[in-house]
mmCIF file of C-alpha atoms and ligand atoms in Angstrom:
data_model
loop_
_atom_site.group_PDB
_atom_site.id
_atom_site.type_symbol
_atom_site.label_atom_id
_atom_site.label_comp_id
_atom_site.label_asym_id
_atom_site.label_seq_id
_atom_site.Cartn_x
_atom_site.Cartn_y
_atom_site.Cartn_z
ATOM 1 C CA MET A 366 118.428 126.064 108.058
ATOM 2 C CA SER A 367 116.154 123.835 110.135
ATOM 3 C CA GLU A 368 115.547 124.538 113.773
ATOM 4 C CA VAL A 369 116.926 122.182 116.391
ATOM 5 C CA LEU A 370 115.003 122.240 119.663
ATOM 6 C CA VAL A 371 116.899 122.197 122.944
ATOM 7 C CA LEU A 372 115.021 121.661 126.204
ATOM 8 C CA VAL A 373 116.508 124.065 128.758
ATOM 9 C CA GLU A 374 117.437 122.542 132.132
ATOM 10 C CA LEU A 375 117.281 124.939 135.058
ATOM 11 C CA LEU A 376 118.447 124.754 138.653
ATOM 12 C CA ASP A 377 117.314 127.462 141.057
ATOM 13 C CA GLY A 378 116.456 129.707 138.118
ATOM 14 C CA GLU A 379 119.925 129.347 136.523
ATOM 15 C CA VAL A 380 120.604 127.558 133.245
ATOM 16 C CA LYS A 381 122.471 124.315 133.875
ATOM 17 C CA LYS A 382 125.777 123.753 132.075
ATOM 18 C CA VAL A 383 124.373 120.775 130.168
ATOM 19 C CA THR A 384 122.023 123.150 128.323
ATOM 20 C CA PHE A 385 125.032 124.984 126.885
ATOM 21 C CA GLU A 386 126.460 121.630 125.818
ATOM 22 C CA LEU A 387 123.147 120.836 124.104
ATOM 23 C CA LEU A 388 123.144 124.202 122.309
ATOM 24 C CA THR A 389 126.715 123.543 121.141
ATOM 25 C CA ALA A 390 125.663 120.146 119.733
ATOM 26 C CA ALA A 391 122.505 121.642 118.199
ATOM 27 C CA ARG A 392 124.580 124.139 116.199
ATOM 28 C CA ARG A 393 126.090 121.213 114.281
ATOM 29 C CA LEU A 394 122.637 120.033 113.185
ATOM 30 C CA GLY A 395 120.943 123.333 112.385
ATOM 31 C CA GLU A 396 119.758 126.493 114.093
ATOM 32 C CA PRO A 397 119.336 126.040 117.866
ATOM 33 C CA SER A 398 116.039 127.036 119.459
ATOM 34 C CA ALA A 399 115.932 126.879 123.242
ATOM 35 C CA VAL A 400 112.647 125.811 124.841
ATOM 36 C CA VAL A 401 112.097 127.076 128.382
ATOM 37 C CA VAL A 402 109.293 125.247 130.207
ATOM 38 C CA ALA A 403 108.946 126.971 133.556
ATOM 39 C CA ALA A 404 107.075 129.466 135.715
ATOM 40 C CA PRO A 405 106.027 132.766 134.110
ATOM 41 C CA GLY A 406 108.904 135.252 133.702
ATOM 42 C CA THR A 407 111.678 132.647 133.615
ATOM 43 C CA ALA A 408 112.578 132.793 129.901
ATOM 44 C CA ALA A 409 113.259 136.532 129.998
ATOM 45 C CA LYS A 410 115.713 136.043 132.865
ATOM 46 C CA VAL A 411 117.733 133.339 131.099
ATOM 47 C CA ARG A 412 117.548 134.741 127.553
ATOM 48 C CA ASP A 413 121.005 136.367 127.623
ATOM 49 C CA ALA A 414 122.657 133.213 128.918
ATOM 50 C CA LEU A 415 121.060 131.198 126.107
ATOM 51 C CA ALA A 416 122.030 133.825 123.495
ATOM 52 C CA GLY A 417 125.646 133.425 124.645
ATOM 53 C CA TYR A 418 125.640 129.836 123.393
ATOM 54 C CA GLY A 419 124.040 130.478 120.038
ATOM 55 C CA ALA A 420 120.297 130.173 120.685
ATOM 56 C CA ALA A 421 118.661 131.773 117.640
ATOM 57 C CA LYS A 422 115.216 131.579 119.233
ATOM 58 C CA VAL A 423 113.932 131.186 122.776
ATOM 59 C CA TYR A 424 110.486 129.649 123.144
ATOM 60 C CA ALA A 425 108.837 130.542 126.433
ATOM 61 C CA ALA A 426 106.427 127.795 127.455
ATOM 62 C CA GLU A 427 105.439 129.360 130.728
ATOM 63 C CA SER A 428 102.619 128.704 133.148
ATOM 64 C CA ASP A 429 102.099 127.807 136.786
ATOM 65 C CA ASP A 430 101.351 124.254 135.639
ATOM 66 C CA ALA A 431 104.714 124.119 133.853
ATOM 67 C CA ALA A 432 106.477 124.618 137.172
ATOM 68 C CA GLY A 433 104.026 122.644 139.261
ATOM 69 C CA TYR A 434 104.054 119.263 137.511
ATOM 70 C CA LEU A 435 106.764 116.787 136.660
ATOM 71 C CA VAL A 436 107.616 115.860 133.079
ATOM 72 C CA THR A 437 104.173 116.209 131.420
ATOM 73 C CA PRO A 438 104.278 119.980 130.707
ATOM 74 C CA LYS A 439 107.732 119.603 129.161
ATOM 75 C CA VAL A 440 106.534 116.809 126.862
ATOM 76 C CA ASP A 441 103.409 118.808 125.955
ATOM 77 C CA ALA A 442 105.379 121.974 125.205
ATOM 78 C CA LEU A 443 108.048 120.218 123.135
ATOM 79 C CA ALA A 444 105.403 118.301 121.198
ATOM 80 C CA ALA A 445 103.580 121.571 120.466
ATOM 81 C CA VAL A 446 106.745 123.321 119.220
ATOM 82 C CA ALA A 447 107.877 120.265 117.259
ATOM 83 C CA GLY A 448 104.458 120.191 115.568
ATOM 84 C CA SER A 449 104.728 123.779 114.354
ATOM 85 C CA ALA A 450 108.489 124.124 113.750
ATOM 86 C CA SER A 451 109.239 120.691 112.193
ATOM 87 C CA PRO A 452 112.729 120.728 113.692
ATOM 88 C CA ALA A 453 115.664 118.677 112.434
ATOM 89 C CA ALA A 454 116.022 117.169 115.924
ATOM 90 C CA VAL A 455 115.135 117.629 119.583
ATOM 91 C CA LEU A 456 118.037 117.559 122.042
ATOM 92 C CA ILE A 457 117.448 116.879 125.739
ATOM 93 C CA ALA A 458 119.840 116.433 128.674
ATOM 94 C CA GLY A 459 120.502 112.818 129.617
ATOM 95 C CA SER A 460 119.359 113.391 133.198
ATOM 96 C CA ALA A 461 116.787 111.107 134.830
ATOM 97 C CA GLU A 462 114.048 113.601 134.029
ATOM 98 C CA GLY A 463 115.444 114.351 130.579
ATOM 99 C CA LYS A 464 115.379 110.688 129.638
ATOM 100 C CA GLU A 465 111.772 110.380 130.736
ATOM 101 C CA VAL A 466 110.759 113.474 128.788
ATOM 102 C CA ALA A 467 112.615 112.171 125.730
ATOM 103 C CA GLY A 468 111.000 108.736 125.847
ATOM 104 C CA ARG A 469 107.513 110.141 126.158
ATOM 105 C CA LEU A 470 108.141 112.744 123.457
ATOM 106 C CA ALA A 471 109.442 110.152 121.005
ATOM 107 C CA VAL A 472 106.263 108.097 121.512
ATOM 108 C CA ARG A 473 104.120 111.202 121.009
ATOM 109 C CA LEU A 474 105.950 112.138 117.823
ATOM 110 C CA GLY A 475 106.183 108.558 116.528
ATOM 111 C CA ALA A 476 109.889 109.242 116.277
ATOM 112 C CA GLY A 477 113.136 107.402 116.854
ATOM 113 C CA LEU A 478 115.049 107.966 120.074
ATOM 114 C CA LEU A 479 118.777 107.924 120.855
ATOM 115 C CA VAL A 480 119.592 107.907 124.565
ATOM 116 C CA ASP A 481 122.761 108.778 126.417
ATOM 117 C CA VAL A 482 124.799 109.864 123.417
ATOM 118 C CA ILE A 483 128.245 111.241 124.124
ATOM 119 C CA ASP A 484 128.612 112.889 120.730
ATOM 120 C CA VAL A 485 126.507 113.733 117.704
ATOM 121 C CA ASP A 486 127.665 114.793 114.250
ATOM 122 C CA ALA A 487 126.175 117.122 111.638
ATOM 123 C CA GLU A 488 124.262 114.229 110.023
ATOM 124 C CA GLY A 489 122.592 113.356 113.322
ATOM 125 C CA THR A 490 124.651 110.216 113.934
ATOM 126 C CA GLY A 491 125.011 109.733 117.664
ATOM 127 C CA THR A 492 127.877 108.011 119.475
ATOM 128 C CA GLN A 493 127.116 105.905 122.559
ATOM 129 C CA SER A 494 129.589 104.306 124.950
ATOM 130 C CA ILE A 495 127.970 101.106 126.227
ATOM 131 C CA PHE A 496 128.645 98.099 128.492
ATOM 132 C CA GLY A 497 130.918 100.116 130.746
ATOM 133 C CA GLY A 498 132.732 101.634 127.795
ATOM 134 C CA ALA A 499 133.562 98.239 126.282
ATOM 135 C CA TYR A 500 131.808 99.134 123.013
ATOM 136 C CA THR A 501 131.314 102.330 121.079
ATOM 137 C CA VAL A 502 128.113 102.431 119.025
ATOM 138 C CA HIS A 503 127.176 104.820 116.236
ATOM 139 C CA SER A 504 123.482 105.079 115.451
ATOM 140 C CA LYS A 505 121.048 107.291 113.621
ATOM 141 C CA VAL A 506 117.315 107.766 113.846
ATOM 142 C CA SER A 507 115.603 106.536 110.706
ATOM 143 C CA GLN A 508 112.020 107.613 111.412
ATOM 144 C CA GLY A 509 110.474 110.926 112.377
ATOM 145 C CA ILE A 510 112.094 113.841 114.196
ATOM 146 C CA PRO A 511 115.147 112.446 116.026
ATOM 147 C CA VAL A 512 114.873 112.797 119.792
ATOM 148 C CA ILE A 513 118.339 112.632 121.323
ATOM 149 C CA THR A 514 119.508 112.725 124.941
ATOM 150 C CA LEU A 515 123.076 113.852 125.535
ATOM 151 C CA ARG A 516 125.134 112.703 128.526
ATOM 152 C CA PRO A 517 125.963 115.764 130.679
ATOM 153 C CA GLY A 518 129.642 116.688 130.486
ATOM 154 C CA ALA A 519 130.318 114.589 127.386
ATOM 155 C CA LEU A 520 130.756 117.600 125.101
ATOM 156 C CA ASP A 521 132.520 120.864 125.830
ATOM 157 C CA ALA A 522 130.182 123.848 125.649
ATOM 158 C CA GLU A 523 131.425 126.487 123.224
ATOM 159 C CA ALA A 524 130.148 130.056 123.374
ATOM 160 C CA ALA A 525 128.628 131.611 120.223
ATOM 161 C CA ASP A 526 126.408 134.596 119.556
ATOM 162 C CA GLY A 527 122.714 133.919 118.986
ATOM 163 C CA ALA A 528 119.830 136.321 118.399
ATOM 164 C CA ALA A 529 117.646 134.610 121.021
ATOM 165 C CA ASP A 530 114.446 135.953 119.404
ATOM 166 C CA SER A 531 111.526 135.483 121.763
ATOM 167 C CA ALA A 532 108.553 133.306 120.903
ATOM 168 C CA SER A 533 105.836 132.089 123.175
ATOM 169 C CA VAL A 534 104.197 128.695 123.294
ATOM 170 C CA GLU A 535 100.956 127.841 124.999
ATOM 171 C CA VAL A 536 101.409 125.037 127.508
ATOM 172 C CA PRO A 537 98.334 122.783 127.228
ATOM 173 C CA ALA A 538 96.421 122.521 130.504
ATOM 174 C CA VAL A 539 97.663 119.574 132.510
ATOM 175 C CA GLN A 540 95.222 116.679 132.854
ATOM 176 C CA GLU A 541 95.477 116.185 136.613
ATOM 177 C CA ALA A 542 94.639 112.494 136.489
ATOM 178 C CA LYS A 543 97.559 111.773 134.167
ATOM 179 C CA ALA A 544 100.191 114.011 135.703
ATOM 180 C CA THR A 545 102.409 114.085 138.775
ATOM 181 C CA LYS A 546 102.061 117.237 140.831
ATOM 182 C CA VAL A 547 104.945 118.771 142.791
ATOM 183 C CA LEU A 548 103.749 119.137 146.394
ATOM 184 C CA GLY A 549 106.882 120.582 147.961
ATOM 185 C CA ARG A 550 110.563 121.239 147.400
ATOM 186 C CA GLU A 551 113.397 120.775 149.861
ATOM 187 C CA PRO A 552 117.043 121.668 149.431
ATOM 188 C CA ILE A 553 119.163 118.582 148.826
ATOM 189 C CA GLU A 554 121.844 117.412 151.246
ATOM 190 C CA GLY A 555 125.224 118.785 150.297
ATOM 191 C CA GLY A 556 123.320 121.588 148.573
ATOM 192 C CA ASP A 557 126.345 123.889 148.477
ATOM 193 C CA ARG A 558 128.200 121.501 146.241
ATOM 194 C CA PRO A 559 127.676 121.382 142.476
ATOM 195 C CA GLU A 560 125.109 118.933 141.214
ATOM 196 C CA LEU A 561 126.660 115.513 140.591
ATOM 197 C CA THR A 562 125.843 115.191 136.890
ATOM 198 C CA ASP A 563 126.724 118.812 136.152
ATOM 199 C CA ALA A 564 129.995 119.096 138.091
ATOM 200 C CA ASN A 565 133.389 119.682 136.462
ATOM 201 C CA VAL A 566 135.055 117.646 139.190
ATOM 202 C CA VAL A 567 133.653 114.626 141.064
ATOM 203 C CA VAL A 568 135.303 112.947 144.057
ATOM 204 C CA SER A 569 133.770 109.546 144.820
ATOM 205 C CA GLY A 570 134.231 107.166 147.719
ATOM 206 C CA GLY A 571 133.750 103.410 147.782
ATOM 207 C CA ARG A 572 133.559 100.615 150.293
ATOM 208 C CA GLY A 573 137.201 101.310 151.089
ATOM 209 C CA VAL A 574 136.092 104.485 152.893
ATOM 210 C CA GLY A 575 134.720 102.169 155.566
ATOM 211 C CA SER A 576 132.000 104.225 157.295
ATOM 212 C CA SER A 577 129.703 107.212 156.938
ATOM 213 C CA GLU A 578 131.876 109.225 159.363
ATOM 214 C CA SER A 579 134.962 108.578 157.243
ATOM 215 C CA PHE A 580 133.222 110.029 154.191
ATOM 216 C CA SER A 581 134.284 113.408 155.613
ATOM 217 C CA VAL A 582 137.689 112.624 154.038
ATOM 218 C CA VAL A 583 136.001 112.390 150.621
ATOM 219 C CA GLU A 584 133.961 115.534 151.268
ATOM 220 C CA ALA A 585 137.009 117.522 152.382
ATOM 221 C CA LEU A 586 138.871 116.739 149.164
ATOM 222 C CA ALA A 587 135.735 117.508 147.136
ATOM 223 C CA ASP A 588 135.276 120.862 148.865
ATOM 224 C CA SER A 589 138.899 121.868 148.321
ATOM 225 C CA LEU A 590 138.327 121.308 144.582
ATOM 226 C CA GLY A 591 134.796 122.747 144.400
ATOM 227 C CA ALA A 592 133.684 119.256 143.413
ATOM 228 C CA ALA A 593 130.565 117.135 143.767
ATOM 229 C CA VAL A 594 130.700 114.009 145.935
ATOM 230 C CA GLY A 595 129.824 110.616 144.479
ATOM 231 C CA ALA A 596 129.782 107.088 145.866
ATOM 232 C CA SER A 597 129.924 103.508 144.675
ATOM 233 C CA ARG A 598 126.931 101.267 145.143
ATOM 234 C CA ALA A 599 128.753 99.286 147.819
ATOM 235 C CA ALA A 600 129.292 102.518 149.769
ATOM 236 C CA VAL A 601 125.670 103.512 149.317
ATOM 237 C CA ASP A 602 124.296 100.052 150.191
ATOM 238 C CA SER A 603 126.468 100.014 153.303
ATOM 239 C CA GLY A 604 124.802 103.269 154.393
ATOM 240 C CA TYR A 605 127.967 105.368 154.107
ATOM 241 C CA TYR A 606 126.391 107.915 151.776
ATOM 242 C CA PRO A 607 122.872 108.726 150.470
ATOM 243 C CA HIS A 608 121.567 106.878 147.422
ATOM 244 C CA GLN A 609 121.140 109.930 145.223
ATOM 245 C CA PHE A 610 124.928 110.189 144.983
ATOM 246 C CA GLN A 611 125.492 106.703 143.571
ATOM 247 C CA VAL A 612 127.553 106.668 140.383
ATOM 248 C CA GLY A 613 127.220 103.788 137.956
ATOM 249 C CA GLN A 614 124.950 101.609 135.909
ATOM 250 C CA THR A 615 122.087 101.820 138.384
ATOM 251 C CA GLY A 616 123.062 105.250 139.669
ATOM 252 C CA LYS A 617 124.036 108.479 137.956
ATOM 253 C CA THR A 618 126.196 108.779 134.878
ATOM 254 C CA VAL A 619 128.858 111.448 135.158
ATOM 255 C CA SER A 620 131.381 112.748 132.663
ATOM 256 C CA PRO A 621 133.349 115.461 134.456
ATOM 257 C CA GLN A 622 136.715 116.965 133.528
ATOM 258 C CA LEU A 623 138.193 115.184 136.549
ATOM 259 C CA TYR A 624 136.947 112.099 138.443
ATOM 260 C CA ILE A 625 138.746 110.980 141.596
ATOM 261 C CA ALA A 626 137.916 107.484 142.897
ATOM 262 C CA LEU A 627 138.863 106.783 146.514
ATOM 263 C CA GLY A 628 138.682 103.174 147.717
ATOM 264 C CA ILE A 629 136.650 102.008 144.706
ATOM 265 C CA SER A 630 137.619 98.711 143.041
ATOM 266 C CA GLY A 631 136.293 99.657 139.589
ATOM 267 C CA ALA A 632 133.604 97.041 138.943
ATOM 268 C CA ILE A 633 132.129 97.265 135.436
ATOM 269 C CA GLN A 634 128.845 98.588 136.846
ATOM 270 C CA HIS A 635 130.692 101.493 138.482
ATOM 271 C CA ARG A 636 132.787 102.157 135.409
ATOM 272 C CA ALA A 637 129.649 102.377 133.286
ATOM 273 C CA GLY A 638 128.794 105.588 135.116
ATOM 274 C CA MET A 639 132.164 107.348 135.038
ATOM 275 C CA GLN A 640 134.290 105.914 132.279
ATOM 276 C CA THR A 641 133.824 108.856 129.906
ATOM 277 C CA SER A 642 135.282 111.298 132.471
ATOM 278 C CA LYS A 643 138.076 113.288 130.816
ATOM 279 C CA THR A 644 140.743 112.543 133.458
ATOM 280 C CA ILE A 645 140.444 109.770 136.036
ATOM 281 C CA ILE A 646 142.558 109.490 139.180
ATOM 282 C CA ALA A 647 142.253 106.432 141.432
ATOM 283 C CA VAL A 648 143.533 105.865 144.939
ATOM 284 C CA ASN A 649 143.438 102.216 145.992
ATOM 285 C CA LYS A 650 145.628 100.120 148.236
ATOM 286 C CA ASP A 651 145.339 97.110 145.908
ATOM 287 C CA PRO A 652 147.678 97.516 142.905
ATOM 288 C CA GLU A 653 145.553 94.956 140.987
ATOM 289 C CA ALA A 654 142.283 96.906 141.402
ATOM 290 C CA PRO A 655 140.516 97.129 137.998
ATOM 291 C CA ILE A 656 139.910 100.859 138.482
ATOM 292 C CA PHE A 657 143.551 101.384 137.508
ATOM 293 C CA GLU A 658 142.763 100.010 134.015
ATOM 294 C CA VAL A 659 140.656 103.080 133.255
ATOM 295 C CA SER A 660 142.698 105.599 135.253
ATOM 296 C CA ASP A 661 144.965 108.264 133.805
ATOM 297 C CA PHE A 662 146.781 108.520 137.140
ATOM 298 C CA GLY A 663 146.818 105.912 139.888
ATOM 299 C CA ILE A 664 148.077 106.042 143.435
ATOM 300 C CA VAL A 665 148.586 102.696 145.185
ATOM 301 C CA GLY A 666 148.107 103.605 148.806
ATOM 302 C CA ASP A 667 145.816 104.126 151.747
ATOM 303 C CA LEU A 668 143.191 106.702 150.918
ATOM 304 C CA PHE A 669 143.266 107.978 154.497
ATOM 305 C CA LYS A 670 146.887 108.966 153.998
ATOM 306 C CA VAL A 671 146.642 110.126 150.383
ATOM 307 C CA ALA A 672 143.362 112.083 150.325
ATOM 308 C CA PRO A 673 144.167 114.408 153.259
ATOM 309 C CA GLN A 674 147.530 115.227 151.696
ATOM 310 C CA LEU A 675 145.814 116.018 148.395
ATOM 311 C CA THR A 676 143.298 118.213 150.216
ATOM 312 C CA GLU A 677 146.055 120.062 152.028
ATOM 313 C CA GLU A 678 148.085 120.603 148.876
ATOM 314 C CA VAL A 679 145.061 121.842 146.890
ATOM 315 C CA SER A 680 144.082 124.207 149.716
ATOM 316 C CA LYS A 681 147.668 125.500 149.976
ATOM 317 C CA ARG A 682 147.813 126.245 146.262
ATOM 318 C CA LYS A 683 144.466 128.033 146.378
ATOM 319 C CA GLY A 684 145.451 130.148 149.355
HETATM 320 C C1 LIG B 1113 122.935 94.907 138.405
HETATM 321 C C2 LIG B 1113 124.035 95.601 139.164
HETATM 322 C C3 LIG B 1113 124.095 96.983 139.121
HETATM 323 C C4 LIG B 1113 125.114 97.656 139.808
HETATM 324 N N1 LIG B 1113 125.159 99.023 139.753
HETATM 325 C C5 LIG B 1113 126.205 99.658 140.338
HETATM 326 C C6 LIG B 1113 126.336 101.077 140.241
HETATM 327 O O1 LIG B 1113 125.505 101.771 139.685
HETATM 328 N N2 LIG B 1113 127.405 101.653 140.820
HETATM 329 C C7 LIG B 1113 128.382 100.917 141.494
HETATM 330 O O2 LIG B 1113 129.338 101.537 142.001
HETATM 331 N N3 LIG B 1113 128.253 99.592 141.604
HETATM 332 C C8 LIG B 1113 127.193 98.944 141.062
HETATM 333 N N4 LIG B 1113 127.069 97.600 141.225
HETATM 334 C C9 LIG B 1113 127.961 96.899 142.196
HETATM 335 C C10 LIG B 1113 129.317 96.578 141.631
HETATM 336 O O3 LIG B 1113 129.298 95.319 141.004
HETATM 337 C C11 LIG B 1113 130.360 96.539 142.772
HETATM 338 O O4 LIG B 1113 129.941 95.618 143.759
HETATM 339 C C12 LIG B 1113 130.580 97.879 143.451
HETATM 340 O O5 LIG B 1113 130.820 98.863 142.480
HETATM 341 C C13 LIG B 1113 131.760 97.770 144.400
HETATM 342 O O6 LIG B 1113 131.923 98.971 145.077
HETATM 343 P P1 LIG B 1113 133.335 99.363 145.658
HETATM 344 O O7 LIG B 1113 134.322 99.436 144.563
HETATM 345 O O8 LIG B 1113 133.134 100.565 146.502
HETATM 346 O O9 LIG B 1113 133.622 98.164 146.669
HETATM 347 P P2 LIG B 1113 134.677 96.980 146.563
HETATM 348 O O10 LIG B 1113 134.571 96.260 145.282
HETATM 349 O O11 LIG B 1113 134.542 96.226 147.823
HETATM 350 O O12 LIG B 1113 136.081 97.730 146.541
HETATM 351 C C14 LIG B 1113 136.602 98.462 147.607
HETATM 352 C C15 LIG B 1113 137.994 98.881 147.192
HETATM 353 O O13 LIG B 1113 138.553 99.716 148.194
HETATM 354 C C16 LIG B 1113 139.926 99.405 148.322
HETATM 355 N N5 LIG B 1113 140.316 99.851 149.659
HETATM 356 C C17 LIG B 1113 139.919 99.373 150.865
HETATM 357 N N6 LIG B 1113 140.429 100.102 151.870
HETATM 358 C C18 LIG B 1113 141.176 101.076 151.278
HETATM 359 C C19 LIG B 1113 141.974 102.140 151.777
HETATM 360 N N7 LIG B 1113 142.075 102.382 153.096
HETATM 361 N N8 LIG B 1113 142.632 102.928 150.899
HETATM 362 C C20 LIG B 1113 142.545 102.698 149.561
HETATM 363 N N9 LIG B 1113 141.802 101.699 149.026
HETATM 364 C C21 LIG B 1113 141.127 100.896 149.880
HETATM 365 C C22 LIG B 1113 140.005 97.912 148.112
HETATM 366 O O14 LIG B 1113 141.323 97.537 147.688
HETATM 367 C C23 LIG B 1113 138.960 97.690 147.022
HETATM 368 O O15 LIG B 1113 139.523 97.741 145.724
HETATM 369 C C24 LIG B 1113 126.059 96.921 140.552
HETATM 370 C C25 LIG B 1113 125.994 95.508 140.572
HETATM 371 C C26 LIG B 1113 124.990 94.858 139.892
HETATM 372 C C27 LIG B 1113 124.943 93.364 139.916
#
């Protein structure tokens, strides 16, 4: 059976959930091989976690450069493994960085690229949900080793036993002039919450929230659910919440188990970033708001009355 390469995404030394989703998808196409591109010693620490989702092999592409530069070492390492293993496909998370790695890798390999797929079958046909979910597209790479990015949260990760045999890969020395060096790292705001694109639950606020102070209502509900906080572009542009939390066409794409929209009208550009969420709940005082068209449950009401009650009820049930 052919190998299928999966680029491992890490956060603070832990394997991100999307990697397990990628390994689950890879098992449909062949034998999953996880590729860890990170500081020395990282692969050994995450080997068991990767084995638990069926990784037959774990390539350690480790060096100080791998951790100290953006994107380039990952492309170099994947290109090196793809050259020797001739995999059936390369699967990469559809994060901002993942998409950049995938694009560059596809050019290097002279291969076709499928971005932002929400499903992939055993033949390598990917499914994409486009134009705010208005169309579903099925496409397949017809040239070279398919490079595919998978939208985080789109597939459920399923555990499976894998041998996780260790292999090491030499990371080519980074050409300084062509690479972007990491000069420092700072914890992100809201760092205790799950990462937006990786979270099982997302609570987002829109212009209806009205101010940055009032976003505490959104945060309180999110914290009661262990959720990430998101925001519409109108909320972000109005300065209510930082830009990195914007959900939508020009923000992040999320696909959590549960998405709660508070005071968001549901413009197509917002829907493009959240429409594939498994369950959508909207709170809006306008019964005609388009967000209700894509919602599984809708509450017509004032978010400042509804959200605190939800928070209280969730907290009560937890306690
Ligand atoms: C090229 C382009 C890219 C874009 N990219 C994005 C993107 O990535 N993400 C994105 O979100 N948008 C994006 N937009 C903007 C998008 O078109 C909308 O303008 C935006 O999504 C609106 O945000 P909103 O729903 O928060 O605000 P509004 O449309 O103003 O809606 C606010 C809603 O809050 C409700 N409301 C008000 N007060 C309350 C209350 N007290 N309780 C309950 N409900 C209340 C109102 O009834 C209303 O429905 C993009 C636009 C363009 C042109």
